[in-house]
mmCIF file of C-alpha atoms and ligand atoms in Angstrom:
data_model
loop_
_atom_site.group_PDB
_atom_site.id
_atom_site.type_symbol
_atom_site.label_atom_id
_atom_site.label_comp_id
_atom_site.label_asym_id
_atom_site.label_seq_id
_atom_site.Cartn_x
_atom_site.Cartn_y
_atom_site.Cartn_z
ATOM 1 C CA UNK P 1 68.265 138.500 104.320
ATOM 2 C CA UNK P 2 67.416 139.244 100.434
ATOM 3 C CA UNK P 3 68.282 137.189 98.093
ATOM 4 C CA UNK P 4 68.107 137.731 93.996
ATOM 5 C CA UNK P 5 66.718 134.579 92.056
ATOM 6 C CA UNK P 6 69.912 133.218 91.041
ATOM 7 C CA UNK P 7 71.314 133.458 94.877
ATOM 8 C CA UNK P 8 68.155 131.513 95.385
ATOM 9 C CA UNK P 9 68.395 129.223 92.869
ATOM 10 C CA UNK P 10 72.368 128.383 94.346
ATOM 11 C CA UNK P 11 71.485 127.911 98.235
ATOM 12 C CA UNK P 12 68.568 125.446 97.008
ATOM 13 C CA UNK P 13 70.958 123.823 94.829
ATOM 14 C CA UNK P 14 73.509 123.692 98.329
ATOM 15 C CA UNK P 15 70.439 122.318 100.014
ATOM 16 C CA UNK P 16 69.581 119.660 97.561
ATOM 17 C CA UNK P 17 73.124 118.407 97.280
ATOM 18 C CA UNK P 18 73.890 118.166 100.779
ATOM 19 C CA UNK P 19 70.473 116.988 102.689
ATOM 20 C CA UNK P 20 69.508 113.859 104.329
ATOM 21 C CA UNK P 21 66.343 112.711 104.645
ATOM 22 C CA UNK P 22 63.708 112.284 106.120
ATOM 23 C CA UNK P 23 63.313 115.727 106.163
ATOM 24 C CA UNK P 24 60.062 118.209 105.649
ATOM 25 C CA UNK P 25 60.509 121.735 104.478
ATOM 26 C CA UNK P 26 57.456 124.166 104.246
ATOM 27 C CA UNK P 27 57.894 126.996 101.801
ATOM 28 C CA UNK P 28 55.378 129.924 103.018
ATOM 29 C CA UNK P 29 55.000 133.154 101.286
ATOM 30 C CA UNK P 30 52.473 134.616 99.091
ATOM 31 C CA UNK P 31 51.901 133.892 95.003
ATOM 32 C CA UNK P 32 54.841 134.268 92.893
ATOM 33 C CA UNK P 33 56.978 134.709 96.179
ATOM 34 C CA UNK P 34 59.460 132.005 94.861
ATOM 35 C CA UNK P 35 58.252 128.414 96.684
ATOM 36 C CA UNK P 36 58.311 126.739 93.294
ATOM 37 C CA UNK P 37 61.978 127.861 91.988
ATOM 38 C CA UNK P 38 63.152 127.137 95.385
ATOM 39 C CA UNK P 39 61.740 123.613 95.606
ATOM 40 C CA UNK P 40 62.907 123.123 91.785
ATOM 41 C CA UNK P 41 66.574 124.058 92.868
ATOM 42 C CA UNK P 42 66.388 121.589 95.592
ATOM 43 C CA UNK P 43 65.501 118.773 93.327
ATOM 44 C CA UNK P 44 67.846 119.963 91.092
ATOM 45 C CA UNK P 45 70.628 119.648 93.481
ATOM 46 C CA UNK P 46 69.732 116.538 94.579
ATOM 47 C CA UNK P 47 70.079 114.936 91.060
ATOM 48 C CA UNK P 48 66.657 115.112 89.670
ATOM 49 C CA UNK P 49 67.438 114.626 86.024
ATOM 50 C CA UNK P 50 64.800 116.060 83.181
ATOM 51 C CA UNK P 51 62.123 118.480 83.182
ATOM 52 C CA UNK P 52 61.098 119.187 87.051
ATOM 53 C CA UNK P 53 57.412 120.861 86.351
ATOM 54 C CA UNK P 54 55.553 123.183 88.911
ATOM 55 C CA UNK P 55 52.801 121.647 90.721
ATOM 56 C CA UNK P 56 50.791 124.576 90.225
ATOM 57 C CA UNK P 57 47.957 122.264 88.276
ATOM 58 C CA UNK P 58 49.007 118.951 89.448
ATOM 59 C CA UNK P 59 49.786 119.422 93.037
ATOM 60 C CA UNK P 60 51.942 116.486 93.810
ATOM 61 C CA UNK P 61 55.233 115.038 92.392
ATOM 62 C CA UNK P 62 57.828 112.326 93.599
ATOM 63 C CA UNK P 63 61.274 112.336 91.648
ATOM 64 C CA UNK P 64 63.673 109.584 92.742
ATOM 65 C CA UNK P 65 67.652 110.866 93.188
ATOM 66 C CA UNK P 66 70.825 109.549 92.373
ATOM 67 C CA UNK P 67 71.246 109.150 96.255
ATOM 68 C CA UNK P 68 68.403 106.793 96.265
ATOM 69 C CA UNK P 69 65.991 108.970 98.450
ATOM 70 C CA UNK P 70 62.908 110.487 96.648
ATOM 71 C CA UNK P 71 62.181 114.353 96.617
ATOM 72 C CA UNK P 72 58.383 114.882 96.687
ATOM 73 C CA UNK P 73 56.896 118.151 95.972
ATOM 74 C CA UNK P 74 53.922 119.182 97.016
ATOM 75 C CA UNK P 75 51.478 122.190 96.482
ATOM 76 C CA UNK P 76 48.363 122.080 98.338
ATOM 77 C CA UNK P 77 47.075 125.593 97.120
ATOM 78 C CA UNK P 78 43.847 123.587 96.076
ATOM 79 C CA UNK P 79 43.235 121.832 99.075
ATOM 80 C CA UNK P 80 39.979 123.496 100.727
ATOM 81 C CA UNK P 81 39.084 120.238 103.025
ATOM 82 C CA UNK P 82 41.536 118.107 105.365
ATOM 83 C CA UNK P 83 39.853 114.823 103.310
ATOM 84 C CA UNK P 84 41.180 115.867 100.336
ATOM 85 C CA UNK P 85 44.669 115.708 102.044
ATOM 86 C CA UNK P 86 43.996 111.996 103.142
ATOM 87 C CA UNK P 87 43.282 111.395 100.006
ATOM 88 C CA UNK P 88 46.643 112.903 98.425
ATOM 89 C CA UNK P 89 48.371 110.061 100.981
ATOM 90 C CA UNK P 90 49.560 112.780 103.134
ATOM 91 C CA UNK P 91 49.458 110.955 106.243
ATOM 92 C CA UNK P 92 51.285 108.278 104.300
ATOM 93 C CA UNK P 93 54.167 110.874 104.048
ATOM 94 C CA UNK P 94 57.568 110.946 105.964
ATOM 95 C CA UNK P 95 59.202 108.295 105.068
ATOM 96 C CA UNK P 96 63.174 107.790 105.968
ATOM 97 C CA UNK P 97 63.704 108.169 102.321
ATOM 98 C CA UNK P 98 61.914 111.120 101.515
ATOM 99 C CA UNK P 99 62.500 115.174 101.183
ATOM 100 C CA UNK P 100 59.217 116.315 101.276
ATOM 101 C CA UNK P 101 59.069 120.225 100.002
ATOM 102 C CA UNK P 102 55.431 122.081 100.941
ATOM 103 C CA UNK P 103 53.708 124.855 99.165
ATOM 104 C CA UNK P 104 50.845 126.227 100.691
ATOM 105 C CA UNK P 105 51.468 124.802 103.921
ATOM 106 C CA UNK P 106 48.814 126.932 105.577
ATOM 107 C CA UNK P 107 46.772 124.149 103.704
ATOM 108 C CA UNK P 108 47.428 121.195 106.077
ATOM 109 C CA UNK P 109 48.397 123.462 109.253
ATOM 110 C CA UNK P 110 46.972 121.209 111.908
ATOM 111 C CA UNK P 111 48.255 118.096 110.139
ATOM 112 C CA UNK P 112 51.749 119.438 110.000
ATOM 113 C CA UNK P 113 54.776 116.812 110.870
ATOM 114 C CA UNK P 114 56.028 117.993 114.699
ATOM 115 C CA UNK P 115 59.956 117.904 113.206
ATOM 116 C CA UNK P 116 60.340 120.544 109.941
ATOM 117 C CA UNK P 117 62.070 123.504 108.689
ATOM 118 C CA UNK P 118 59.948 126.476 107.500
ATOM 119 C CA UNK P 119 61.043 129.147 105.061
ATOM 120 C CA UNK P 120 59.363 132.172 103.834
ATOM 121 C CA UNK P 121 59.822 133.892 101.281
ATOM 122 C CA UNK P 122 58.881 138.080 100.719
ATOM 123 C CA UNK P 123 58.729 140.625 98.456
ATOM 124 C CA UNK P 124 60.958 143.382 98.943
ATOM 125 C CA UNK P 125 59.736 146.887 98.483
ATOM 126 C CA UNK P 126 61.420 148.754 95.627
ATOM 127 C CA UNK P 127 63.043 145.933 93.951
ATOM 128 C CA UNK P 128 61.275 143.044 91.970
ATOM 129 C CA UNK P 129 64.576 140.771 92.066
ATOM 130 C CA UNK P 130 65.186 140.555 95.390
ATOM 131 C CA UNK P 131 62.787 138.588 97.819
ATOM 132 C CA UNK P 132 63.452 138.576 101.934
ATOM 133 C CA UNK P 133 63.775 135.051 103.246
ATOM 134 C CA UNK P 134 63.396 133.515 106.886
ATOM 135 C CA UNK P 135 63.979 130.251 108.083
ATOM 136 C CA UNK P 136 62.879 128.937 111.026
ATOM 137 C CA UNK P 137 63.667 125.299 113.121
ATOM 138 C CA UNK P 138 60.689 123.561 114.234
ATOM 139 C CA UNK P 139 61.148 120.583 116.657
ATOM 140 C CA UNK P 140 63.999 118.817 115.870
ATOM 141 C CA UNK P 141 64.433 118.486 112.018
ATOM 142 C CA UNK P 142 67.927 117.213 110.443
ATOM 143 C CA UNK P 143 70.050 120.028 109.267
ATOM 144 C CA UNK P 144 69.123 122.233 106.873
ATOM 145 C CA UNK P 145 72.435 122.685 104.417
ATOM 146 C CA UNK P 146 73.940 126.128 103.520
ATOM 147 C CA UNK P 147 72.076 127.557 106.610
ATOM 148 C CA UNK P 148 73.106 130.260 106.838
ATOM 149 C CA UNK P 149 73.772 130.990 103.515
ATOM 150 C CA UNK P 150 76.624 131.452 102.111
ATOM 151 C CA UNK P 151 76.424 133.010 98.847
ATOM 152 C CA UNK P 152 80.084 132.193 98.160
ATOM 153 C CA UNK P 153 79.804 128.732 97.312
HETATM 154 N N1 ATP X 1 64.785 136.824 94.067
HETATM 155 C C1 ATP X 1 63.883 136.012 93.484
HETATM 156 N N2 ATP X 1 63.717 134.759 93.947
HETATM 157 C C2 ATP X 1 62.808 133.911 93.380
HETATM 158 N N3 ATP X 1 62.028 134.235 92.329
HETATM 159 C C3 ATP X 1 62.159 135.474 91.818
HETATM 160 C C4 ATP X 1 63.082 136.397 92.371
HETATM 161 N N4 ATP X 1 62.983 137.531 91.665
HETATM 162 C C5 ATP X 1 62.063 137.316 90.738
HETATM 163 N N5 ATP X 1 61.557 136.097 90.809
HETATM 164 C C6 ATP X 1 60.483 135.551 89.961
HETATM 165 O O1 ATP X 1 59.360 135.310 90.780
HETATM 166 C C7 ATP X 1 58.651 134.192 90.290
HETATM 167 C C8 ATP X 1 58.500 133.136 91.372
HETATM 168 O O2 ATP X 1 57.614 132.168 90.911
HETATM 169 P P1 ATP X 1 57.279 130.819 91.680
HETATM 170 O O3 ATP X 1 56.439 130.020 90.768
HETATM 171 O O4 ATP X 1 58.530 130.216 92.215
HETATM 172 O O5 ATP X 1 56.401 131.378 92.895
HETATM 173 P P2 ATP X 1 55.588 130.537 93.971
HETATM 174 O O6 ATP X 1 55.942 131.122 95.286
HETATM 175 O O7 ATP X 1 55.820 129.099 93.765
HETATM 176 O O8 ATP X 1 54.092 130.929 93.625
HETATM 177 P P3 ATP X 1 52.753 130.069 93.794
HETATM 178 O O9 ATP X 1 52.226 130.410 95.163
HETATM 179 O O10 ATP X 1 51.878 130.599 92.726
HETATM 180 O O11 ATP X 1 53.073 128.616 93.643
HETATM 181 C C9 ATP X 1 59.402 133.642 89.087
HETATM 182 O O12 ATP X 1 58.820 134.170 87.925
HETATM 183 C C10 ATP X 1 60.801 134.223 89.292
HETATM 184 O O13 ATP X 1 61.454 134.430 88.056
HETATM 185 MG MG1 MG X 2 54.568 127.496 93.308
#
């Protein structure tokens, strides 16, 4: 399925208003594929109020929601070593209050939580706007809201 930004930007939106938590979500795909404004329009829909900044430099960020869990976003693009990860608290992670979203998941592969939903995100050939996105159930993970999309709402 291809989705412009703005169809993006709505399911996350779906998908921050309507999830429970605990709940881990990897966002895969390659630089600039969208992880970022994905994650941002999950936290937005959950109620994160105020400026919601990429973790592109700082590579980890909790917001609290008005639903009283906490969304925590996470790029570990920078993480070479699996101590570096203990030392983010990532073992510490998972939490019956959290939403934790995952860039760069291929970062922490073998230290990944057994219950998650996955999505990748692709560029489409021929069109800049539009980028191809999977999702995929691994274990047995909460719902994931909106799934499958509908671009209606
Ligand atoms: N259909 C689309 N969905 C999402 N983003 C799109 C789309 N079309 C164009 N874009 C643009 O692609 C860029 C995506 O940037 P973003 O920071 O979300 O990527 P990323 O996957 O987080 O990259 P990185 O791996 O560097 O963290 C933005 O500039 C956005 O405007
Ligand atoms: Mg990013």
């Amino acid at each position: 399925m291809n989705l412009t930004e703005s169809e993006l930007i709505g399911w996350g939106e779906v998908i921050g208003d309507e999830i429970s938590s605990p709940m881990f979500v990897l966002l895969r795909g390659p630089l600039g594929a969208g992880k970022s404004v994905l994650a941002r329009a999950i936290a937005r829909g959950a109620g994160v109020k105020g400026v919601i900044s990429s973790p592109t430099f700082n590579l980890f960020f909790r917001y609290s929601t008005l639903r009283g869990f906490q969304i925590v976003h996470i790029d570990l693009y920078r993480i070479a070593k699996s101590e570096e990860l203990w030392e983010l608290g990532w073992q510490d992670l998972g939490a019956s209050n959290e939403i934790i979203l995952v860039e760069w998941p291929e970062h922490a592969e073998e230290m990944l939580p057994t219950d998650r939903w996955e999505i990748t995100l692709h560029y489409v050939e021929g069109d800049p706007n539009l980028r191809s996105v999977e999702v995929a159930r691994v274990g047995s993970p909460l719902n994931l809201p909106g799934f499958p999309v509908s671009l209606n709402k």
